[in-house]
CSV table of C-alpha atoms in Angstrom, one decimal:
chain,number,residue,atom,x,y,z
A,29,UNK,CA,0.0,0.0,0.0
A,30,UNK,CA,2.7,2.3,1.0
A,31,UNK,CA,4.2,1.5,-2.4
A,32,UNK,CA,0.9,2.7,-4.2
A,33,UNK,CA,0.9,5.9,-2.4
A,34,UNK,CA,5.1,6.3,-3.5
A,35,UNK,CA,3.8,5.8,-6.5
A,36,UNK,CA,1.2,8.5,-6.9
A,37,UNK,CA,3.4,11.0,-4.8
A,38,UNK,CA,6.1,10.2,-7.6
A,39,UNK,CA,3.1,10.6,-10.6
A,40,UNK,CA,1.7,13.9,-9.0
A,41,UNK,CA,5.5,15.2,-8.9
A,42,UNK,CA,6.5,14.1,-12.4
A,43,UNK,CA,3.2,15.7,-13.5
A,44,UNK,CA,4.2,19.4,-12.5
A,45,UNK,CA,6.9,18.5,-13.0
A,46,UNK,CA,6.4,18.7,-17.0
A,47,UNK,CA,3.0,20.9,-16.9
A,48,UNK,CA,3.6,23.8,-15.3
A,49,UNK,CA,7.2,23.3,-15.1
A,50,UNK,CA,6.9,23.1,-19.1
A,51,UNK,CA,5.3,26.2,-19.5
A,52,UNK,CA,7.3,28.3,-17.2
A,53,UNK,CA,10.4,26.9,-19.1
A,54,UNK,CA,9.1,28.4,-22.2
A,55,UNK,CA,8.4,31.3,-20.7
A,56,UNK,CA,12.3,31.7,-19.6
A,57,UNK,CA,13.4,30.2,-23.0
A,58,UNK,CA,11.3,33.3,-24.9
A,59,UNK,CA,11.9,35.9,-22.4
A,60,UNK,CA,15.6,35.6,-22.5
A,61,UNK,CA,16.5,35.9,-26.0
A,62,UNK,CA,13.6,38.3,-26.2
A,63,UNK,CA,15.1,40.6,-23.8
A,64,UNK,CA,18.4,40.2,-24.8
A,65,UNK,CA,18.4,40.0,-28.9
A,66,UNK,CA,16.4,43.1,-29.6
A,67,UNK,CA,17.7,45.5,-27.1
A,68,UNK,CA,21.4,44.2,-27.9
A,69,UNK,CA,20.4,45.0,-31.4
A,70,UNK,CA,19.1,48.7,-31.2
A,71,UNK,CA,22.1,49.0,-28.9
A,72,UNK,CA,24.8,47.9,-31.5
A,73,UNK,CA,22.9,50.2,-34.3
A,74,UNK,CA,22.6,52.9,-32.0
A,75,UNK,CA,27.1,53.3,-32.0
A,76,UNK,CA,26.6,53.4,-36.3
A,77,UNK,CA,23.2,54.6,-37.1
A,78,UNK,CA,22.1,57.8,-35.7
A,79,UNK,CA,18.2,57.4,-37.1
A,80,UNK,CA,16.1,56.3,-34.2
A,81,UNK,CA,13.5,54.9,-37.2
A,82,UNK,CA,16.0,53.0,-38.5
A,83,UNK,CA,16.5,51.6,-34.9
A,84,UNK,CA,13.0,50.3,-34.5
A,85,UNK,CA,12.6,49.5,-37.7
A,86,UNK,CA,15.4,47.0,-37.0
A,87,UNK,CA,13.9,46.2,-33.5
A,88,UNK,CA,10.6,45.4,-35.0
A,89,UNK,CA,11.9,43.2,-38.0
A,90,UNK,CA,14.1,41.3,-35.2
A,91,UNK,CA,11.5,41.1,-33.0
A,92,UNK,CA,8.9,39.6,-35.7
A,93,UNK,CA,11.8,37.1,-37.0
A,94,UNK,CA,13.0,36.1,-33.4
A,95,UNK,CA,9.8,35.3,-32.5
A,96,UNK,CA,8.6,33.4,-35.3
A,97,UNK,CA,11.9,31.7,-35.3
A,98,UNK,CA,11.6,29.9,-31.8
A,99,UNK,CA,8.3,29.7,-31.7
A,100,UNK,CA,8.5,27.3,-35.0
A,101,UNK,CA,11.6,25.8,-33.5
A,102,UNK,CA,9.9,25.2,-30.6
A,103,UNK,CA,6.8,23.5,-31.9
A,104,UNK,CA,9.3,21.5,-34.6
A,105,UNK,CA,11.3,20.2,-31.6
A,106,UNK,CA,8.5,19.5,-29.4
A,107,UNK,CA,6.6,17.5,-32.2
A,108,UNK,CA,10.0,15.8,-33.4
A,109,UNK,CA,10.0,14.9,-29.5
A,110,UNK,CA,7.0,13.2,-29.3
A,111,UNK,CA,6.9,11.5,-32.4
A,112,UNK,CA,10.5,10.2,-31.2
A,113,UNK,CA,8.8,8.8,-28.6
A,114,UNK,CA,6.3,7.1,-30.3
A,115,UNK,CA,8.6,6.0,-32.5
A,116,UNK,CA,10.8,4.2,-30.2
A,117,UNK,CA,7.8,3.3,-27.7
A,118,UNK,CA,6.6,1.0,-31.0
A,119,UNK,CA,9.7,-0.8,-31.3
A,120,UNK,CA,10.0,-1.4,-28.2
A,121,UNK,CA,7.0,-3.2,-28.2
A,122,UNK,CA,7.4,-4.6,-31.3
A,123,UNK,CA,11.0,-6.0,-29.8
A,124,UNK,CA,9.0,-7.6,-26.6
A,125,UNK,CA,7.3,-9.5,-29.0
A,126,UNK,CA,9.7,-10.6,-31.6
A,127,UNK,CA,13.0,-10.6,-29.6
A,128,UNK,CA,11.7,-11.0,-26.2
A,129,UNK,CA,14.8,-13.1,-25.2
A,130,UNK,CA,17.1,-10.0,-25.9
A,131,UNK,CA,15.1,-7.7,-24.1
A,132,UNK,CA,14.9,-9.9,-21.1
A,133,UNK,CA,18.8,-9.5,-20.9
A,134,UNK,CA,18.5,-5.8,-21.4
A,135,UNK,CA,16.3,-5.9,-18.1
A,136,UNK,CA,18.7,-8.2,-16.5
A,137,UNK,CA,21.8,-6.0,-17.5
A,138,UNK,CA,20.0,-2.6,-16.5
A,139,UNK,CA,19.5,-4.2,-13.2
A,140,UNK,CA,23.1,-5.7,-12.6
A,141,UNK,CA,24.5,-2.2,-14.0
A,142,UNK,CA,23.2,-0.6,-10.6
A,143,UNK,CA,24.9,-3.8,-8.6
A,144,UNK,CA,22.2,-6.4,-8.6
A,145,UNK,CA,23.2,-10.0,-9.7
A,146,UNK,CA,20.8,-12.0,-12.2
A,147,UNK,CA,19.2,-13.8,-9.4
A,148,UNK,CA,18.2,-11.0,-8.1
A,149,UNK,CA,17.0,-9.3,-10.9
A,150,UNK,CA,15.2,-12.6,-12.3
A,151,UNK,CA,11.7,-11.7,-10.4
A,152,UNK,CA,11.9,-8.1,-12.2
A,153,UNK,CA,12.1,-9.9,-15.5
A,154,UNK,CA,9.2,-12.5,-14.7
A,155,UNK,CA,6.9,-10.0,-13.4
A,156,UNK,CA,7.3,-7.7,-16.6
A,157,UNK,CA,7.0,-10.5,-19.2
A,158,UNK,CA,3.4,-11.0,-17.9
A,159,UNK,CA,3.1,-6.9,-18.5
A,160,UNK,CA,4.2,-6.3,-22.2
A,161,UNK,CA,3.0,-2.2,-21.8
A,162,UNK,CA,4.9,-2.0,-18.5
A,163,UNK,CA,7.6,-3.8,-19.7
A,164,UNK,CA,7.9,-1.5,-22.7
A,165,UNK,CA,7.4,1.9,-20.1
A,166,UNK,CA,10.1,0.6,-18.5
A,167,UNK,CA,12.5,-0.1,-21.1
A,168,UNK,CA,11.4,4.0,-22.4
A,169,UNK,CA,12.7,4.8,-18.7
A,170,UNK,CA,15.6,3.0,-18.1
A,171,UNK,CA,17.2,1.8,-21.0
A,172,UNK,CA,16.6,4.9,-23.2
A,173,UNK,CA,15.5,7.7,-20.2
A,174,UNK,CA,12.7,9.3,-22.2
A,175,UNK,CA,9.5,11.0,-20.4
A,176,UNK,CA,6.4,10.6,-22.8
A,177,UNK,CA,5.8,13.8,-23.8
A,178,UNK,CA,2.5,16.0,-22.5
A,179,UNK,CA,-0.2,15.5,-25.3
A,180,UNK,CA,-1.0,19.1,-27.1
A,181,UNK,CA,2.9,20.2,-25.4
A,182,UNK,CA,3.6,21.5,-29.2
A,183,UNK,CA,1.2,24.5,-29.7
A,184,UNK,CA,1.2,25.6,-26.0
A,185,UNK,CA,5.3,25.5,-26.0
A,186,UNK,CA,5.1,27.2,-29.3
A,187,UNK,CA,2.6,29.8,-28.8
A,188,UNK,CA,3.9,30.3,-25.2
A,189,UNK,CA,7.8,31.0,-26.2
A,190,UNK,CA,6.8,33.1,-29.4
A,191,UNK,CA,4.4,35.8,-27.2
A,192,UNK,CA,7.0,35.6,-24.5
A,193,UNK,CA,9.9,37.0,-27.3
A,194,UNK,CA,7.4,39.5,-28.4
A,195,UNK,CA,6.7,40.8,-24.7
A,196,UNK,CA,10.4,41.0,-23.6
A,197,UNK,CA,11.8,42.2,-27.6
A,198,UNK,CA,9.6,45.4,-26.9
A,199,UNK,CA,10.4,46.4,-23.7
A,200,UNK,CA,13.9,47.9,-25.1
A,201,UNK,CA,12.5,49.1,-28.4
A,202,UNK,CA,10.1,51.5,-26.7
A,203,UNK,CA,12.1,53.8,-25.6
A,204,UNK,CA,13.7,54.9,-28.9
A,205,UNK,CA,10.0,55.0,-30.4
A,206,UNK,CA,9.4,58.0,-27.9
A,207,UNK,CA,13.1,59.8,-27.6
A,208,UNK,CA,13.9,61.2,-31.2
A,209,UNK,CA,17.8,60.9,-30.6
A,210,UNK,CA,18.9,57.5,-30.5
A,211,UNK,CA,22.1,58.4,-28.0
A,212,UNK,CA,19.2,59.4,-25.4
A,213,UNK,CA,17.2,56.3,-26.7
A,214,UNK,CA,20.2,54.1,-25.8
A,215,UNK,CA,20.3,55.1,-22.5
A,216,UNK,CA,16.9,55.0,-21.6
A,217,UNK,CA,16.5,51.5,-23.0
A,218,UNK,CA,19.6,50.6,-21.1
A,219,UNK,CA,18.4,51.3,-17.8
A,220,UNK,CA,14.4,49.9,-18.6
A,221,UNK,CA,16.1,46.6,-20.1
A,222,UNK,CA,18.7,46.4,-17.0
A,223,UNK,CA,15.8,47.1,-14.9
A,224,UNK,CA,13.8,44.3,-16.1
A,225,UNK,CA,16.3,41.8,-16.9
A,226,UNK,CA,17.3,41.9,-13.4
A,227,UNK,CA,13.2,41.3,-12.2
A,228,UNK,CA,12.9,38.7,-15.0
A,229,UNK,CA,16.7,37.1,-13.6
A,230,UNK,CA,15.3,37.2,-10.1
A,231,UNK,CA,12.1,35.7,-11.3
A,232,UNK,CA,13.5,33.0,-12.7
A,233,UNK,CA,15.7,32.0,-10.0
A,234,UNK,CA,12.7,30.5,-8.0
A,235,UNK,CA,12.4,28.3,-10.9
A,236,UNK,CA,16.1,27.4,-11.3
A,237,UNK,CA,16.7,26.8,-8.2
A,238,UNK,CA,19.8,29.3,-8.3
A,239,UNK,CA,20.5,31.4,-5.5
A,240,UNK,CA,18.4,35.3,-6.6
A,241,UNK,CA,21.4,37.4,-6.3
A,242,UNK,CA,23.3,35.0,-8.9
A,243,UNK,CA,20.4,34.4,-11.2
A,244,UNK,CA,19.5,38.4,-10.7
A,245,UNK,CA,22.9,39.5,-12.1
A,246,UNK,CA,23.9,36.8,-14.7
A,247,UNK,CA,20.7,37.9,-16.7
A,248,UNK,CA,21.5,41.4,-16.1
A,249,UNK,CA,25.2,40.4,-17.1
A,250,UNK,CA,24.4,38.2,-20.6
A,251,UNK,CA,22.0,41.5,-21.6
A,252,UNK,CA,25.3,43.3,-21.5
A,253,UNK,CA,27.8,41.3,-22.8
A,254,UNK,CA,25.7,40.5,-26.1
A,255,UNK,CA,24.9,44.5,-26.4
A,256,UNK,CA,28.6,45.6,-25.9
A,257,UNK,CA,29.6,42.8,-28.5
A,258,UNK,CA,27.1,44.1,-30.9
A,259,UNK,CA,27.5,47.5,-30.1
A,260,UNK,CA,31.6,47.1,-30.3
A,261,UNK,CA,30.9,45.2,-34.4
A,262,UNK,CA,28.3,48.0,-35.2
A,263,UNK,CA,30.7,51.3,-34.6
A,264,UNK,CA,33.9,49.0,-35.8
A,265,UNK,CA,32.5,48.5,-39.3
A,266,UNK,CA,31.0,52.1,-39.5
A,267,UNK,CA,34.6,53.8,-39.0
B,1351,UNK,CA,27.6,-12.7,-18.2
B,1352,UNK,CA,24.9,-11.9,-21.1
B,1353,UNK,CA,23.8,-9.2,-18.1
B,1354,UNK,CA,26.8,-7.7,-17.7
B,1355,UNK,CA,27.4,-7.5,-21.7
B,1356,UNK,CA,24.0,-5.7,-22.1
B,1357,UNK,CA,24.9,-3.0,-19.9
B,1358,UNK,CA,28.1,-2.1,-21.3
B,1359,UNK,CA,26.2,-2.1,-24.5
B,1360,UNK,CA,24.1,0.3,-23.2
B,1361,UNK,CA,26.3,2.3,-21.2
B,1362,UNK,CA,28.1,2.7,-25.1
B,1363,UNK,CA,24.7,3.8,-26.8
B,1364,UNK,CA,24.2,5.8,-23.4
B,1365,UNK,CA,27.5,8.0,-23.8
B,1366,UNK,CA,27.5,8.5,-27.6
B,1367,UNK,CA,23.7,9.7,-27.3
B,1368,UNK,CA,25.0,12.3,-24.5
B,1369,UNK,CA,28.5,13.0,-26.0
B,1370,UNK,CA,28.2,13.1,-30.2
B,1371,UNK,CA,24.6,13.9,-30.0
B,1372,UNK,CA,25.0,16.6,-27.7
B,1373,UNK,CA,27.6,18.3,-30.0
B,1374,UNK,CA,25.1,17.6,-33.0
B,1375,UNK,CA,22.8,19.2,-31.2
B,1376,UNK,CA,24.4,22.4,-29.9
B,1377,UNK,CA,25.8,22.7,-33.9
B,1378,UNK,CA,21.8,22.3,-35.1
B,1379,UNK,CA,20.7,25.1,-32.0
B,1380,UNK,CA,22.9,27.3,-33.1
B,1381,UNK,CA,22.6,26.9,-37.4
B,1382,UNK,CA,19.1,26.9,-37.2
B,1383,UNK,CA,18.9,30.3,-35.5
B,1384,UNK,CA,21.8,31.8,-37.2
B,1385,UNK,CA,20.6,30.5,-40.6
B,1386,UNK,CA,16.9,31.9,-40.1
B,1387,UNK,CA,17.3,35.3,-37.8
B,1388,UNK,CA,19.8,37.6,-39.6
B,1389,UNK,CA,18.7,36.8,-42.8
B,1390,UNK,CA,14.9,37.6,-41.9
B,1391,UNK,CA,16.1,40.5,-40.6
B,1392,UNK,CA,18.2,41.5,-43.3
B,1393,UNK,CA,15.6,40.6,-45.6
B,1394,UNK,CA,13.2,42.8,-43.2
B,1395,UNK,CA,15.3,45.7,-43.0
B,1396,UNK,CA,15.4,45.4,-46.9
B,1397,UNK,CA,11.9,45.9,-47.0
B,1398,UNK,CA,11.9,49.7,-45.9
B,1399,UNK,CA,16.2,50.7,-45.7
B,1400,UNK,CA,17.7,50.5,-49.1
B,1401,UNK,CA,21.0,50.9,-47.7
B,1402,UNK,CA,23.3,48.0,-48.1
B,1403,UNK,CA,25.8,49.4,-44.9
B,1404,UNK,CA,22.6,50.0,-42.7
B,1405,UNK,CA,21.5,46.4,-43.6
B,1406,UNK,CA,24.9,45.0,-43.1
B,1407,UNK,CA,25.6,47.1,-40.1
B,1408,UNK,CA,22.1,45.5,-38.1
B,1409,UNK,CA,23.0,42.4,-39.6
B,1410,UNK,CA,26.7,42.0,-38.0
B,1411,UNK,CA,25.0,43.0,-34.8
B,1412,UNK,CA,22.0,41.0,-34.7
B,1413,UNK,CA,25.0,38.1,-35.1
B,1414,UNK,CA,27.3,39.9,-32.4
B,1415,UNK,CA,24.3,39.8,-30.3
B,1416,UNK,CA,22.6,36.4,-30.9
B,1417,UNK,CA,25.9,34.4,-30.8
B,1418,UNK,CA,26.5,35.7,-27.8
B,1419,UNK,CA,23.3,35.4,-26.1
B,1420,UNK,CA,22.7,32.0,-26.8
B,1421,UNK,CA,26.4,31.0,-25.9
B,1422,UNK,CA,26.3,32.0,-22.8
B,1423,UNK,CA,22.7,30.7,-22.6
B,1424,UNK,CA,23.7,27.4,-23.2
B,1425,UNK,CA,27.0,27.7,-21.3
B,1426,UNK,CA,24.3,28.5,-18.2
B,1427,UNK,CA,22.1,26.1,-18.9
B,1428,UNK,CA,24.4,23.5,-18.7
B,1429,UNK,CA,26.3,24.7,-15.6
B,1430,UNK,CA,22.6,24.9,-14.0
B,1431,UNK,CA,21.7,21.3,-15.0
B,1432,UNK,CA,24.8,19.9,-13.9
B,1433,UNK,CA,24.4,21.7,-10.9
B,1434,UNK,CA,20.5,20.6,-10.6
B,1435,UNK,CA,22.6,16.8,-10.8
B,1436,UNK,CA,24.8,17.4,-8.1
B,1437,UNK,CA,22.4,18.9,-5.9
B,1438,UNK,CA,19.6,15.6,-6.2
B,1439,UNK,CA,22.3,13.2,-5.9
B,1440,UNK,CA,23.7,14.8,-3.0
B,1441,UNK,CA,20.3,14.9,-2.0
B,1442,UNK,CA,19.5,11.0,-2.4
B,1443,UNK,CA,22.8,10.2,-1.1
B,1444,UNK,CA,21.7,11.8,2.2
B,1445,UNK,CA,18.1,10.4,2.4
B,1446,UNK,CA,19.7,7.5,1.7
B,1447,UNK,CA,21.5,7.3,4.9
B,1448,UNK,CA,18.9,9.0,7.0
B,1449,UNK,CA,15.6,7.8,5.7
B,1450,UNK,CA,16.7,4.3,4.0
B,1451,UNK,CA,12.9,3.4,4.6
B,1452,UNK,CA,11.6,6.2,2.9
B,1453,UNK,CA,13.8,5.5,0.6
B,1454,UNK,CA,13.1,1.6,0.3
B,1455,UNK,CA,9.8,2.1,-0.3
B,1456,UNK,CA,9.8,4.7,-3.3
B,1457,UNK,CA,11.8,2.1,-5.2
B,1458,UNK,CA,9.7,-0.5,-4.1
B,1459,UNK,CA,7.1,1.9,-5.5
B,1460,UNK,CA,8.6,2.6,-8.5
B,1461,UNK,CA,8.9,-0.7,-9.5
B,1462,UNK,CA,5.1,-1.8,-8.7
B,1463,UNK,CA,4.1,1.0,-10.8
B,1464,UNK,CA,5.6,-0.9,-13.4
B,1465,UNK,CA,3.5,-4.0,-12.5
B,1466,UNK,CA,5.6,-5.7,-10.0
B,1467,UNK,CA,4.0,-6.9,-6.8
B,1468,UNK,CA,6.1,-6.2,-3.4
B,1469,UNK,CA,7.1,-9.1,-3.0
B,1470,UNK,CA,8.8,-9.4,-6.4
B,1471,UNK,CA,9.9,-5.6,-6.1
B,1472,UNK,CA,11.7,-6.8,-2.5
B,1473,UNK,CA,15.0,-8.7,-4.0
B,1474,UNK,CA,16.0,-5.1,-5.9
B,1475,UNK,CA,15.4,-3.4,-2.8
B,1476,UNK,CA,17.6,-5.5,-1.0
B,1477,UNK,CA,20.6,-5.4,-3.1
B,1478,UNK,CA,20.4,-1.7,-3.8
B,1479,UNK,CA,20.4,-1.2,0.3
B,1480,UNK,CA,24.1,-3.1,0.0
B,1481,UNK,CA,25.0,-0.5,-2.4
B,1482,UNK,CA,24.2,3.4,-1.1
B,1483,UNK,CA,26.2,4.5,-4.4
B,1484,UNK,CA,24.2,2.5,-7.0
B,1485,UNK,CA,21.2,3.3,-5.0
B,1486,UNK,CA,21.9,6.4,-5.9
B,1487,UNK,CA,22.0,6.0,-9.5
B,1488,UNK,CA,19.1,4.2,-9.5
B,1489,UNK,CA,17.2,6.9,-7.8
B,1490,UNK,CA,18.2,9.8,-9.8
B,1491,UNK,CA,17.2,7.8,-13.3
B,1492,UNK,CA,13.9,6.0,-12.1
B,1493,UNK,CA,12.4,8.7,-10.0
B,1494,UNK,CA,13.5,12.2,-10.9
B,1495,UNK,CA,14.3,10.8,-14.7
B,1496,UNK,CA,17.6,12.7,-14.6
B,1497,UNK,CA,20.9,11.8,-16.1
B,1498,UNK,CA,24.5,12.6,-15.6
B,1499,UNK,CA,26.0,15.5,-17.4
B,1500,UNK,CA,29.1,15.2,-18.9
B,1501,UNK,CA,32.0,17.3,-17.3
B,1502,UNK,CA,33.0,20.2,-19.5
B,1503,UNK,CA,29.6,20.1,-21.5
B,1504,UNK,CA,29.2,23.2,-20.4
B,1505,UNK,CA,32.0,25.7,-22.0
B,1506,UNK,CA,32.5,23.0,-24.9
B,1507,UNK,CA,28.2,23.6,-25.6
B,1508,UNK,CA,28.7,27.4,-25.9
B,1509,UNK,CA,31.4,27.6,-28.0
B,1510,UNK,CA,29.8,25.2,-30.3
B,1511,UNK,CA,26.3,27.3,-30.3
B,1512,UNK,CA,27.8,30.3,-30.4
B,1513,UNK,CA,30.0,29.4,-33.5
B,1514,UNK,CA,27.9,27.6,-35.4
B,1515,UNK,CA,25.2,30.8,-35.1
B,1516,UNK,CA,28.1,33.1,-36.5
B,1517,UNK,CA,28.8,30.5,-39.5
B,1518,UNK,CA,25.0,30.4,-40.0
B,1519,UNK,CA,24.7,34.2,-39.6
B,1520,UNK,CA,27.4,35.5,-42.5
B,1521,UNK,CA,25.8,33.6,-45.0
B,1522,UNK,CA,22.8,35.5,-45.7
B,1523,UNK,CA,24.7,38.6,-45.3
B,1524,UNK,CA,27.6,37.9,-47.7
B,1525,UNK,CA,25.4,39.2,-50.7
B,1526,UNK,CA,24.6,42.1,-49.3
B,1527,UNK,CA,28.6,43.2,-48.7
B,1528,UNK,CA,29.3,42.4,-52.1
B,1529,UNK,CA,25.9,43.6,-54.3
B,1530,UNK,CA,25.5,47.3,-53.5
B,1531,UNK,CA,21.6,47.4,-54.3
B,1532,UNK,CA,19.3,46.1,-51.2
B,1533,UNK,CA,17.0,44.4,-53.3
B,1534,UNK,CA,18.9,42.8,-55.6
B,1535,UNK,CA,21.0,41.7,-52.5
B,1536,UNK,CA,17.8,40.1,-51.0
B,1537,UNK,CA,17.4,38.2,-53.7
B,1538,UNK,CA,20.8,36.5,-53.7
B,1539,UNK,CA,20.5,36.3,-50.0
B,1540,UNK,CA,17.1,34.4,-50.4
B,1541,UNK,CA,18.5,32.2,-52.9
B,1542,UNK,CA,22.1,31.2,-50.9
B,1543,UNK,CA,20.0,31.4,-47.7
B,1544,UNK,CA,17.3,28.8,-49.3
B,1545,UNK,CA,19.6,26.2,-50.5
B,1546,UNK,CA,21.9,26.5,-47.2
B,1547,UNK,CA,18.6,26.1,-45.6
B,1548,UNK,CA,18.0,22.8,-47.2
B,1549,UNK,CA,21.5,21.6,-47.0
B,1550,UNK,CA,21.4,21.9,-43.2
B,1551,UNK,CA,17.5,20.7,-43.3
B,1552,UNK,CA,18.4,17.6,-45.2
B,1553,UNK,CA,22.2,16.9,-43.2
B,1554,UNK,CA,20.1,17.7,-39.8
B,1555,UNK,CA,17.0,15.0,-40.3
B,1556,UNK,CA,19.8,12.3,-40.1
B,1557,UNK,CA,20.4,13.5,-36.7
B,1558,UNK,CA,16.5,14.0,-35.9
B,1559,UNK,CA,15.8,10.8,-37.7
B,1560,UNK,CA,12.7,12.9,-39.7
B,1561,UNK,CA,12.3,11.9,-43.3
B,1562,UNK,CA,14.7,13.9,-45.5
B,1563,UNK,CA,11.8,15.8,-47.0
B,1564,UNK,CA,10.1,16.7,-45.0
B,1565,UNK,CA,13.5,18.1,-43.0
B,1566,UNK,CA,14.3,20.0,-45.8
B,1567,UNK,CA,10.8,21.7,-46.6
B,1568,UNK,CA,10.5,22.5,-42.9
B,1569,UNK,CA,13.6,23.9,-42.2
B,1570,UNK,CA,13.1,26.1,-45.4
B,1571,UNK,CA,9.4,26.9,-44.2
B,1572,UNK,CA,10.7,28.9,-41.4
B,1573,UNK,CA,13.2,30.3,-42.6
B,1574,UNK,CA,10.8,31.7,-45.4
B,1575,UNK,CA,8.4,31.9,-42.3
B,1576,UNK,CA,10.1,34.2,-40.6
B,1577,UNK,CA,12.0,36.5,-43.1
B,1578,UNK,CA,8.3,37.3,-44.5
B,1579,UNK,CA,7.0,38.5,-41.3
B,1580,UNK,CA,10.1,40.5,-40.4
B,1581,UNK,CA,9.8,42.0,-44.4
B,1582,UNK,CA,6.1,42.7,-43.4
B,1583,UNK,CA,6.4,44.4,-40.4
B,1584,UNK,CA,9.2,46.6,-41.2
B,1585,UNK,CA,7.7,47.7,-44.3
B,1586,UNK,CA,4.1,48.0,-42.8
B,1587,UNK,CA,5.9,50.8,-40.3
B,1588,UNK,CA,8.2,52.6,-42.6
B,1589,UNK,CA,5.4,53.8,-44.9
């Protein structure tokens, strides 16, 4: 009974574990690049390119490209993902089947590979030869470590990553569509982008588990570094 | 003997998929995004800027800046997970030794969930108890689902994202530094763009094991996908 409610405690965990945990990981994965990209962007033009429409211009095209980008990326990956599974969820069970002499041994030698001997693992293998599906689960565990993926996952991670690059990508770009002068705009958008890539870094950290100060000031840090690198090429080639 | 001969078998397919794949994969991150972003942008920019150094300009230092971004993305998101490792084994490791019951009876658990009765499950739980460090192991991989990351992944990741998002990111913009005339250097950027597209779509569905196909049409798609809404948006605000 006790092994039961391990069981469900271990479902329920693995559950939010790639629900919500899923989404908020988009979330991170758009807002990062979102906040970064554009603003780094606007900044590099901004040290060869004195025309603030030219800025957002640029802004806006990188914004509309970044977003569309990863958001197709991400639904491409999370599809190629699931079908992966499928894919090598059927040959497992095709395998159980056909070979199920071979896979018995795969059992036996996942087992002894954490330091059981073949007696000991022998029950494991008897009981899951009378469960082909739970046989096959476990071989998608433990001998290739895949999760089957959340049903749907696809869309949501798509739509979720590409409206979370849109969000962050036009937090920097506003300020240089209100200043006229894009010296002025640079600063402006300096300070509102460190400003919230330090609230999205300390954000984040509750879902990183990384200690706030550190999370805070690597994504403050990465903003920077990619903005002075693309500020640095911009006025390099316009001398 | 046959056990033992299984695992090191897998332990083999285990580090290739986590060593070679890995490095495939950081190489297709980084092309994909460098292949598709500064030439939409480019290509957007072209739709209302017909200057080829204001084109070339954004387009250096959307690669500046998205190189960067996503190598030290990577480089964090590897440190993090490899952290997130250390941090659950150490965990384990201790529950181990202070709540072996606990402990005990999530394995047992685990392995009923898979259709195993108690009794059946109680062999395994008994040899793992002999062995805290294999315990361990088994833990992290059957109930958190987690696998160890390679040392070094980290720095090795970002330098392979980073670099293979600048190789991606001067092809589209070669034919605007050698054609002086922003349309006529989309075109020839849409052209090289498209078949490097497809090259990389068709070399990349051998690593994603999609049909070649449908790789290369997809991987096209988005690019296409992408440069057309960055073209749309930038001209739809510069009239």
């Amino acid at each position: 009974m006790t092994g039961v409610e391990g069981t469900t405690r271990r479902f329920g965990h693995l559950e939010l574990h790639f629900s919500g945990g899923a989404t908020l990981r988009d979330i991170v994965i758009g807002m990062s690049d979102g906040l970064t990209v554009p603003f780094a962007l606007a900044a590099g033009i901004s040290g060869a390119i004195q025309s603030t429409h030219v800025i957002v211009t640029a802004g806006l095209a990188e914004v509309a490209a970044g977003s569309i980008a990863m958001a197709l990326g991400g639904y491409l990956s999370a599809k190629s993902e699931a079908e992966h599974y499928d894919r090598e969820r059927r040959r497992e069970r095709r395998e159980i089947v056909e070979t199920p002499e071979t896979e018995a041994r795969e059992v036996t030698g996942a087992l002894v590979g954490y330091g059981l001997s073949a007696a000991e693992a022998a029950p494991v293998v008897v009981a899951l030869r009378r469960r082909p599906e739970a046989w096959a689960d476990f071989m998608m565990r433990f001998e290739l470590g895949l999760e089957r993926p959340m049903p749907g996952r696809a869309l949501a991670s798509a739509l979720t990553i590409g409206g979370a690059y849109v969000v962050g990508g036009l937090i920097p770009l506003f300020p240089y569509m209100v200043v006229g002068q894009a010296a002025r705009g640079l600063l402006i958008s300096s300070a509102l982008t460190a400003a919230a890539l330090a609230v999205f870094g300390y954000v984040k950290c509750r879902f990183t588990n990384m200690p706030p100060i550190r999370s805070t000031l690597q994504t403050v840090l990465i903003g920077g570094a990619a903005a002075g690198a693309a500020f640095a090429i911009a006025r390099a080639i316009s001398v």
